[in-house]
Short mmCIF file of N, CA, C and O and ligand atoms in Angstrom, two decimals:
data_model
loop_
_atom_site.label_atom_id
_atom_site.label_comp_id
_atom_site.label_asym_id
_atom_site.label_seq_id
_atom_site.Cartn_x
_atom_site.Cartn_y
_atom_site.Cartn_z
N MET O 4 -2.35 5.31 15.63
CA MET O 4 -2.86 6.64 15.23
C MET O 4 -4.39 6.59 15.19
O MET O 4 -4.96 5.82 14.43
N ASP O 5 -5.03 7.41 15.98
CA ASP O 5 -6.49 7.42 16.03
C ASP O 5 -7.08 7.84 14.68
O ASP O 5 -6.55 8.70 14.00
N ASN O 6 -8.19 7.20 14.34
CA ASN O 6 -8.93 7.57 13.14
C ASN O 6 -8.17 7.40 11.83
O ASN O 6 -8.52 8.03 10.85
N CYS O 7 -7.14 6.58 11.84
CA CYS O 7 -6.45 6.27 10.59
C CYS O 7 -6.92 4.88 10.14
O CYS O 7 -6.71 3.89 10.83
N ILE O 8 -7.58 4.85 9.01
CA ILE O 8 -8.19 3.61 8.52
C ILE O 8 -7.14 2.52 8.29
O ILE O 8 -7.38 1.34 8.59
N PHE O 9 -5.95 2.90 7.82
CA PHE O 9 -4.93 1.88 7.55
C PHE O 9 -4.30 1.38 8.85
O PHE O 9 -3.91 0.21 8.94
N CYS O 10 -4.18 2.23 9.87
CA CYS O 10 -3.74 1.74 11.18
C CYS O 10 -4.74 0.72 11.72
O CYS O 10 -4.35 -0.29 12.31
N LYS O 11 -6.03 0.98 11.50
CA LYS O 11 -7.06 0.04 11.98
C LYS O 11 -7.00 -1.27 11.21
O LYS O 11 -7.20 -2.34 11.78
N ILE O 12 -6.73 -1.18 9.90
CA ILE O 12 -6.56 -2.41 9.11
C ILE O 12 -5.34 -3.17 9.61
O ILE O 12 -5.36 -4.40 9.74
N ALA O 13 -4.26 -2.44 9.93
CA ALA O 13 -3.00 -3.08 10.35
C ALA O 13 -3.18 -3.92 11.62
O ALA O 13 -2.52 -4.95 11.78
N VAL O 14 -4.07 -3.48 12.50
CA VAL O 14 -4.27 -4.24 13.75
C VAL O 14 -5.51 -5.14 13.69
O VAL O 14 -5.87 -5.77 14.69
N GLY O 15 -6.16 -5.19 12.52
CA GLY O 15 -7.32 -6.06 12.36
C GLY O 15 -8.61 -5.49 12.89
O GLY O 15 -9.63 -6.18 12.92
N GLU O 16 -8.57 -4.23 13.30
CA GLU O 16 -9.79 -3.59 13.82
C GLU O 16 -10.80 -3.38 12.70
O GLU O 16 -12.01 -3.45 12.91
N ILE O 17 -10.29 -3.10 11.51
CA ILE O 17 -11.12 -3.10 10.29
C ILE O 17 -10.68 -4.31 9.48
O ILE O 17 -9.49 -4.48 9.21
N PRO O 18 -11.63 -5.18 9.11
CA PRO O 18 -11.25 -6.38 8.38
C PRO O 18 -10.75 -6.06 6.98
O PRO O 18 -11.19 -5.08 6.36
N SER O 19 -9.84 -6.86 6.49
CA SER O 19 -9.35 -6.70 5.13
C SER O 19 -8.98 -8.06 4.58
O SER O 19 -8.82 -9.02 5.34
N LYS O 20 -8.87 -8.13 3.28
CA LYS O 20 -8.44 -9.37 2.63
C LYS O 20 -6.92 -9.30 2.47
O LYS O 20 -6.41 -8.61 1.59
N VAL O 21 -6.24 -9.96 3.38
CA VAL O 21 -4.78 -9.82 3.46
C VAL O 21 -4.11 -10.66 2.38
O VAL O 21 -4.41 -11.85 2.21
N ALA O 22 -3.19 -10.02 1.65
CA ALA O 22 -2.41 -10.72 0.62
C ALA O 22 -1.04 -11.11 1.13
O ALA O 22 -0.45 -12.09 0.69
N TYR O 23 -0.52 -10.33 2.05
CA TYR O 23 0.82 -10.59 2.62
C TYR O 23 0.92 -9.84 3.94
O TYR O 23 0.38 -8.74 4.09
N GLU O 24 1.64 -10.44 4.87
CA GLU O 24 1.83 -9.77 6.16
C GLU O 24 3.11 -10.29 6.79
O GLU O 24 3.42 -11.47 6.72
N ASP O 25 3.88 -9.38 7.37
CA ASP O 25 4.98 -9.79 8.25
C ASP O 25 4.98 -8.84 9.44
O ASP O 25 3.98 -8.15 9.68
N GLU O 26 6.08 -8.78 10.16
CA GLU O 26 6.07 -7.97 11.40
C GLU O 26 5.92 -6.49 11.13
O GLU O 26 5.38 -5.76 11.96
N VAL O 27 6.38 -6.03 9.99
CA VAL O 27 6.41 -4.57 9.76
C VAL O 27 5.54 -4.06 8.64
O VAL O 27 5.23 -2.86 8.60
N ILE O 28 5.11 -4.92 7.73
CA ILE O 28 4.27 -4.44 6.63
C ILE O 28 3.08 -5.36 6.41
O ILE O 28 3.04 -6.49 6.89
N MET O 29 2.13 -4.84 5.66
CA MET O 29 0.93 -5.62 5.33
C MET O 29 0.50 -5.24 3.92
O MET O 29 0.63 -4.08 3.52
N ALA O 30 0.01 -6.22 3.18
CA ALA O 30 -0.58 -5.96 1.87
C ALA O 30 -1.99 -6.51 1.89
O ALA O 30 -2.22 -7.65 2.33
N PHE O 31 -2.94 -5.69 1.45
CA PHE O 31 -4.34 -6.13 1.45
C PHE O 31 -5.01 -5.66 0.16
O PHE O 31 -4.60 -4.68 -0.46
N HIS O 32 -6.05 -6.39 -0.22
CA HIS O 32 -6.75 -6.07 -1.46
C HIS O 32 -7.56 -4.78 -1.30
O HIS O 32 -8.27 -4.61 -0.29
N ASP O 33 -7.43 -3.90 -2.29
CA ASP O 33 -8.13 -2.62 -2.25
C ASP O 33 -9.65 -2.85 -2.33
O ASP O 33 -10.13 -3.70 -3.09
N ILE O 34 -10.37 -2.07 -1.55
CA ILE O 34 -11.83 -2.22 -1.49
C ILE O 34 -12.51 -1.71 -2.77
O ILE O 34 -13.63 -2.13 -3.08
N GLU O 35 -11.83 -0.84 -3.50
CA GLU O 35 -12.36 -0.35 -4.79
C GLU O 35 -11.30 -0.58 -5.86
O GLU O 35 -10.63 0.36 -6.31
N PRO O 36 -11.15 -1.84 -6.28
CA PRO O 36 -10.03 -2.17 -7.18
C PRO O 36 -10.10 -1.43 -8.51
O PRO O 36 -11.15 -1.31 -9.12
N GLN O 37 -8.94 -0.93 -8.92
CA GLN O 37 -8.82 -0.19 -10.19
C GLN O 37 -8.22 -1.07 -11.28
O GLN O 37 -7.93 -0.59 -12.38
N ALA O 38 -8.00 -2.33 -10.97
CA ALA O 38 -7.47 -3.31 -11.92
C ALA O 38 -7.90 -4.67 -11.39
O ALA O 38 -8.30 -4.78 -10.23
N PRO O 39 -7.81 -5.72 -12.22
CA PRO O 39 -8.23 -7.05 -11.74
C PRO O 39 -7.49 -7.46 -10.46
O PRO O 39 -8.07 -8.12 -9.60
N VAL O 40 -6.23 -7.08 -10.35
CA VAL O 40 -5.50 -7.26 -9.08
C VAL O 40 -5.09 -5.88 -8.60
O VAL O 40 -4.45 -5.10 -9.32
N HIS O 41 -5.50 -5.52 -7.39
CA HIS O 41 -5.18 -4.21 -6.82
C HIS O 41 -4.98 -4.39 -5.32
O HIS O 41 -5.93 -4.60 -4.56
N VAL O 42 -3.73 -4.31 -4.93
CA VAL O 42 -3.35 -4.51 -3.54
C VAL O 42 -2.69 -3.25 -3.02
O VAL O 42 -1.99 -2.55 -3.76
N VAL O 43 -2.92 -2.94 -1.76
CA VAL O 43 -2.29 -1.79 -1.11
C VAL O 43 -1.27 -2.32 -0.10
O VAL O 43 -1.58 -3.21 0.70
N VAL O 44 -0.06 -1.79 -0.17
CA VAL O 44 1.00 -2.21 0.76
C VAL O 44 1.28 -1.07 1.73
O VAL O 44 1.52 0.07 1.30
N ILE O 45 1.26 -1.38 3.02
CA ILE O 45 1.46 -0.35 4.05
C ILE O 45 2.51 -0.79 5.06
O ILE O 45 2.66 -2.00 5.32
N PRO O 46 3.20 0.18 5.66
CA PRO O 46 3.92 -0.14 6.89
C PRO O 46 2.87 -0.27 8.00
O PRO O 46 1.89 0.49 8.01
N LYS O 47 3.05 -1.21 8.92
CA LYS O 47 2.06 -1.32 10.01
C LYS O 47 2.10 -0.08 10.90
O LYS O 47 1.07 0.35 11.43
N ALA O 48 3.28 0.49 11.06
CA ALA O 48 3.39 1.71 11.85
C ALA O 48 2.95 2.90 11.01
O ALA O 48 3.23 2.96 9.81
N HIS O 49 2.28 3.82 11.64
CA HIS O 49 1.76 4.98 10.93
C HIS O 49 2.89 5.89 10.47
O HIS O 49 3.71 6.32 11.28
N ILE O 50 2.95 6.15 9.18
CA ILE O 50 3.83 7.19 8.65
C ILE O 50 2.93 8.18 7.94
O ILE O 50 2.39 7.90 6.87
N ALA O 51 2.69 9.31 8.59
CA ALA O 51 1.82 10.34 8.01
C ALA O 51 2.71 11.31 7.27
O ALA O 51 3.83 11.59 7.71
N SER O 52 2.20 11.87 6.25
CA SER O 52 0.98 11.54 5.55
C SER O 52 1.24 10.60 4.40
O SER O 52 0.33 9.99 3.85
N GLY O 53 2.49 10.45 4.07
CA GLY O 53 2.83 9.60 2.95
C GLY O 53 4.24 9.88 2.51
O GLY O 53 5.14 10.10 3.34
N MET O 54 4.42 9.87 1.22
CA MET O 54 5.76 9.98 0.61
C MET O 54 6.54 11.18 1.16
O MET O 54 7.75 11.09 1.38
N ASN O 55 5.86 12.30 1.39
CA ASN O 55 6.57 13.50 1.84
C ASN O 55 7.14 13.36 3.24
O ASN O 55 7.95 14.19 3.66
N GLU O 56 6.72 12.35 3.97
CA GLU O 56 7.20 12.16 5.34
C GLU O 56 8.26 11.07 5.44
O GLU O 56 8.64 10.67 6.54
N VAL O 57 8.71 10.55 4.30
CA VAL O 57 9.78 9.56 4.33
C VAL O 57 11.09 10.27 4.65
O VAL O 57 11.45 11.25 4.01
N THR O 58 11.78 9.78 5.67
CA THR O 58 13.04 10.39 6.11
C THR O 58 14.07 9.29 6.31
O THR O 58 13.76 8.09 6.27
N LYS O 59 15.31 9.71 6.60
CA LYS O 59 16.37 8.74 6.88
C LYS O 59 15.99 7.85 8.06
O LYS O 59 16.38 6.70 8.15
N ASP O 60 15.20 8.38 8.98
CA ASP O 60 14.84 7.63 10.19
C ASP O 60 13.79 6.56 9.95
O ASP O 60 13.67 5.63 10.74
N ASN O 61 12.97 6.71 8.90
CA ASN O 61 11.91 5.72 8.69
C ASN O 61 11.98 5.03 7.33
O ASN O 61 11.11 4.21 7.02
N SER O 62 13.01 5.32 6.55
CA SER O 62 13.02 4.80 5.18
C SER O 62 13.35 3.31 5.10
O SER O 62 13.15 2.69 4.05
N ALA O 63 13.80 2.72 6.20
CA ALA O 63 14.07 1.27 6.17
C ALA O 63 12.80 0.50 5.85
O ALA O 63 12.84 -0.51 5.13
N VAL O 64 11.68 0.98 6.33
CA VAL O 64 10.42 0.27 6.07
C VAL O 64 10.03 0.41 4.60
O VAL O 64 9.42 -0.50 4.02
N VAL O 65 10.39 1.52 4.00
CA VAL O 65 10.11 1.72 2.57
C VAL O 65 10.97 0.74 1.76
O VAL O 65 10.48 0.10 0.82
N ALA O 66 12.21 0.60 2.16
CA ALA O 66 13.07 -0.38 1.50
C ALA O 66 12.49 -1.78 1.67
O ALA O 66 12.45 -2.57 0.72
N HIS O 67 12.02 -2.07 2.85
CA HIS O 67 11.44 -3.39 3.10
C HIS O 67 10.21 -3.63 2.22
O HIS O 67 10.03 -4.72 1.67
N ILE O 68 9.39 -2.60 2.08
CA ILE O 68 8.23 -2.73 1.19
C ILE O 68 8.67 -3.04 -0.23
O ILE O 68 8.16 -3.97 -0.87
N PHE O 69 9.66 -2.29 -0.72
CA PHE O 69 10.08 -2.50 -2.10
C PHE O 69 10.83 -3.83 -2.28
O PHE O 69 10.74 -4.45 -3.35
N GLU O 70 11.51 -4.28 -1.25
CA GLU O 70 12.15 -5.60 -1.33
C GLU O 70 11.08 -6.70 -1.35
O GLU O 70 11.31 -7.78 -1.89
N SER O 71 9.92 -6.43 -0.73
CA SER O 71 8.87 -7.45 -0.62
C SER O 71 7.92 -7.45 -1.82
O SER O 71 7.27 -8.48 -2.09
N ILE O 72 7.83 -6.33 -2.52
CA ILE O 72 6.84 -6.22 -3.59
C ILE O 72 7.00 -7.31 -4.66
O ILE O 72 5.99 -7.90 -5.06
N PRO O 73 8.22 -7.65 -5.10
CA PRO O 73 8.30 -8.70 -6.12
C PRO O 73 7.69 -10.03 -5.67
O PRO O 73 6.99 -10.69 -6.45
N GLN O 74 7.91 -10.42 -4.41
CA GLN O 74 7.33 -11.68 -3.97
C GLN O 74 5.82 -11.56 -3.75
O GLN O 74 5.08 -12.51 -3.99
N ILE O 75 5.36 -10.39 -3.32
CA ILE O 75 3.91 -10.19 -3.18
C ILE O 75 3.27 -10.28 -4.57
O ILE O 75 2.26 -10.96 -4.76
N ALA O 76 3.88 -9.59 -5.54
CA ALA O 76 3.34 -9.60 -6.91
C ALA O 76 3.34 -11.02 -7.47
O ALA O 76 2.35 -11.46 -8.08
N ALA O 77 4.42 -11.75 -7.23
CA ALA O 77 4.48 -13.13 -7.74
C ALA O 77 3.39 -13.98 -7.11
O ALA O 77 2.73 -14.78 -7.78
N SER O 78 3.15 -13.77 -5.81
CA SER O 78 2.13 -14.57 -5.12
C SER O 78 0.72 -14.25 -5.62
O SER O 78 -0.19 -15.04 -5.47
N LEU O 79 0.59 -13.06 -6.23
CA LEU O 79 -0.71 -12.65 -6.77
C LEU O 79 -0.85 -13.04 -8.25
O LEU O 79 -1.83 -12.68 -8.89
N GLY O 80 0.15 -13.71 -8.78
CA GLY O 80 0.09 -14.17 -10.17
C GLY O 80 0.39 -13.09 -11.19
O GLY O 80 -0.12 -13.12 -12.30
N LEU O 81 1.20 -12.10 -10.78
CA LEU O 81 1.46 -10.96 -11.66
C LEU O 81 2.76 -11.10 -12.45
O LEU O 81 3.44 -10.11 -12.73
N GLY O 82 3.06 -12.34 -12.83
CA GLY O 82 4.30 -12.60 -13.55
C GLY O 82 4.41 -11.87 -14.87
O GLY O 82 5.51 -11.67 -15.39
N GLU O 83 3.27 -11.48 -15.44
CA GLU O 83 3.32 -10.77 -16.73
C GLU O 83 3.50 -9.26 -16.55
O GLU O 83 3.52 -8.52 -17.54
N GLY O 84 3.61 -8.82 -15.32
CA GLY O 84 3.89 -7.41 -15.08
C GLY O 84 2.87 -6.75 -14.17
O GLY O 84 1.75 -7.23 -14.00
N TYR O 85 3.29 -5.67 -13.60
CA TYR O 85 2.42 -4.93 -12.67
C TYR O 85 2.95 -3.51 -12.55
O TYR O 85 4.03 -3.17 -13.03
N ARG O 86 2.17 -2.67 -11.91
CA ARG O 86 2.55 -1.26 -11.71
C ARG O 86 2.49 -0.96 -10.21
O ARG O 86 1.56 -1.40 -9.51
N VAL O 87 3.44 -0.17 -9.74
CA VAL O 87 3.44 0.29 -8.34
C VAL O 87 3.18 1.79 -8.37
O VAL O 87 3.84 2.53 -9.11
N VAL O 88 2.20 2.23 -7.58
CA VAL O 88 1.79 3.63 -7.57
C VAL O 88 1.78 4.16 -6.15
O VAL O 88 1.34 3.46 -5.22
N CYS O 89 2.29 5.37 -5.99
CA CYS O 89 2.15 6.07 -4.71
C CYS O 89 1.53 7.43 -4.99
O CYS O 89 2.15 8.28 -5.64
N ASN O 90 0.30 7.62 -4.54
CA ASN O 90 -0.33 8.92 -4.68
C ASN O 90 0.15 9.82 -3.55
O ASN O 90 0.11 9.43 -2.38
N CYS O 91 0.60 11.00 -3.91
CA CYS O 91 1.14 11.91 -2.90
C CYS O 91 0.46 13.26 -3.02
O CYS O 91 0.73 14.02 -3.95
N GLY O 92 -0.44 13.52 -2.09
CA GLY O 92 -1.08 14.83 -2.04
C GLY O 92 -2.36 14.92 -2.87
O GLY O 92 -2.76 13.99 -3.56
N GLU O 93 -2.95 16.09 -2.75
CA GLU O 93 -4.29 16.33 -3.29
C GLU O 93 -4.36 16.14 -4.81
O GLU O 93 -5.26 15.48 -5.32
N ASN O 94 -3.40 16.71 -5.52
CA ASN O 94 -3.45 16.62 -6.98
C ASN O 94 -3.30 15.20 -7.49
O ASN O 94 -3.71 14.88 -8.60
N ALA O 95 -2.70 14.35 -6.66
CA ALA O 95 -2.54 12.94 -7.05
C ALA O 95 -3.73 12.10 -6.62
O ALA O 95 -3.79 10.90 -6.88
N GLY O 96 -4.66 12.73 -5.90
CA GLY O 96 -5.86 12.00 -5.46
C GLY O 96 -5.66 11.17 -4.22
O GLY O 96 -6.43 10.25 -3.95
N GLN O 97 -4.64 11.49 -3.43
CA GLN O 97 -4.41 10.73 -2.19
C GLN O 97 -5.58 10.92 -1.24
O GLN O 97 -6.00 12.06 -0.98
N THR O 98 -6.12 9.80 -0.75
CA THR O 98 -7.28 9.89 0.14
C THR O 98 -6.98 9.40 1.56
O THR O 98 -7.70 9.75 2.49
N VAL O 99 -5.95 8.57 1.71
CA VAL O 99 -5.61 8.05 3.04
C VAL O 99 -4.22 8.55 3.41
O VAL O 99 -3.25 8.35 2.68
N GLN O 100 -4.13 9.19 4.57
CA GLN O 100 -2.88 9.86 4.98
C GLN O 100 -2.00 8.94 5.82
O GLN O 100 -1.61 9.26 6.94
N HIS O 101 -1.75 7.76 5.29
CA HIS O 101 -0.84 6.78 5.91
C HIS O 101 -0.06 6.21 4.73
O HIS O 101 -0.68 5.72 3.77
N LEU O 102 1.25 6.30 4.79
CA LEU O 102 2.07 5.90 3.65
C LEU O 102 1.61 4.55 3.08
O LEU O 102 1.43 3.59 3.82
N HIS O 103 1.44 4.51 1.77
CA HIS O 103 1.03 3.26 1.13
C HIS O 103 1.39 3.26 -0.34
O HIS O 103 1.53 4.32 -0.96
N PHE O 104 1.54 2.06 -0.87
CA PHE O 104 1.86 1.86 -2.27
C PHE O 104 0.84 0.89 -2.86
O PHE O 104 0.51 -0.12 -2.24
N HIS O 105 0.35 1.24 -4.04
CA HIS O 105 -0.60 0.37 -4.73
C HIS O 105 0.17 -0.56 -5.67
O HIS O 105 1.09 -0.12 -6.36
N ILE O 106 -0.22 -1.82 -5.71
CA ILE O 106 0.24 -2.75 -6.74
C ILE O 106 -0.96 -3.06 -7.63
O ILE O 106 -2.01 -3.49 -7.13
N LEU O 107 -0.80 -2.77 -8.92
CA LEU O 107 -1.90 -2.95 -9.86
C LEU O 107 -1.46 -3.90 -10.97
O LEU O 107 -0.34 -3.80 -11.47
N GLY O 108 -2.35 -4.78 -11.36
CA GLY O 108 -2.00 -5.70 -12.45
C GLY O 108 -3.17 -6.60 -12.80
O GLY O 108 -4.31 -6.36 -12.41
N GLY O 109 -2.84 -7.63 -13.56
CA GLY O 109 -3.87 -8.58 -13.96
C GLY O 109 -4.46 -8.27 -15.32
O GLY O 109 -5.38 -8.96 -15.77
N LYS O 110 -3.98 -7.21 -15.95
CA LYS O 110 -4.38 -6.88 -17.32
C LYS O 110 -3.31 -5.95 -17.89
O LYS O 110 -2.43 -5.48 -17.16
N THR O 111 -3.41 -5.67 -19.19
CA THR O 111 -2.53 -4.66 -19.78
C THR O 111 -2.97 -3.31 -19.26
O THR O 111 -4.13 -2.93 -19.41
N LEU O 112 -2.05 -2.59 -18.64
CA LEU O 112 -2.44 -1.38 -17.91
C LEU O 112 -2.40 -0.11 -18.76
O LEU O 112 -2.91 0.92 -18.34
N GLY O 113 -1.78 -0.14 -19.91
CA GLY O 113 -1.67 1.07 -20.70
C GLY O 113 -0.49 1.90 -20.25
O GLY O 113 0.27 1.50 -19.37
N ALA O 114 -0.36 3.09 -20.83
CA ALA O 114 0.85 3.88 -20.63
C ALA O 114 1.00 4.41 -19.22
O ALA O 114 2.11 4.51 -18.70
N MET O 115 -0.10 4.80 -18.58
CA MET O 115 -0.02 5.38 -17.25
C MET O 115 -1.23 4.94 -16.43
O MET O 115 -2.21 4.47 -16.94
N ALA O 116 -1.14 5.15 -15.09
CA ALA O 116 -2.25 4.77 -14.22
C ALA O 116 -3.46 5.64 -14.52
O ALA O 116 -3.30 6.79 -14.88
P1 AMP G 207 -5.01 6.68 -2.10
O1 AMP G 207 -6.10 7.24 -2.98
O2 AMP G 207 -3.70 6.53 -2.81
O3 AMP G 207 -4.90 7.42 -0.80
O4 AMP G 207 -5.43 5.18 -1.80
C1 AMP G 207 -6.25 4.80 -0.77
C2 AMP G 207 -6.86 3.50 -1.19
O5 AMP G 207 -7.37 2.85 -0.07
C3 AMP G 207 -8.02 3.63 -2.20
O6 AMP G 207 -7.69 2.94 -3.39
C4 AMP G 207 -9.19 3.00 -1.46
O7 AMP G 207 -10.05 2.28 -2.30
C5 AMP G 207 -8.49 2.10 -0.46
N1 AMP G 207 -9.25 1.80 0.74
C6 AMP G 207 -9.92 2.67 1.53
N2 AMP G 207 -10.50 2.00 2.55
C7 AMP G 207 -10.19 0.70 2.39
C8 AMP G 207 -10.51 -0.49 3.11
N3 AMP G 207 -11.26 -0.48 4.23
N4 AMP G 207 -10.03 -1.67 2.64
C9 AMP G 207 -9.27 -1.71 1.53
N5 AMP G 207 -8.93 -0.63 0.82
C10 AMP G 207 -9.40 0.56 1.23
ZN1 ZN G 208 -2.11 5.13 10.02
#
């Protein structure tokens, strides 16, 4: 997908600090971390714009992301807990229109993000 920053990260065109990668997903450290540990997990394939575009045809990758999150979190030392966030749309502050989930942790996070 042209001009999609996360598609560019997925192919290495934009450098990132990779926390986890396999054939279909990638996790990289957020450039503006909102917690001591803040990683963004994406499908390598573009799913625009995000949560609202998840369908029966593409939800296998979402399942794969959620199956992988516990091991990604463990590898990041988040054994004491973490939060998974998906911003969907303007009111949620979504800035990148490629499906992604934030993993936040490394401190007590409080009641909500
Ligand atoms: P959202 O606000 O949910 O759309 O999240 C997009 C996230 O991507 C933000 O937390 C940004 O800080 C992060 N981000 C944007 N560009 C980059 C980049 N080049 N490398 C890592 N994270 C990025
Ligand atoms: Zn994309």
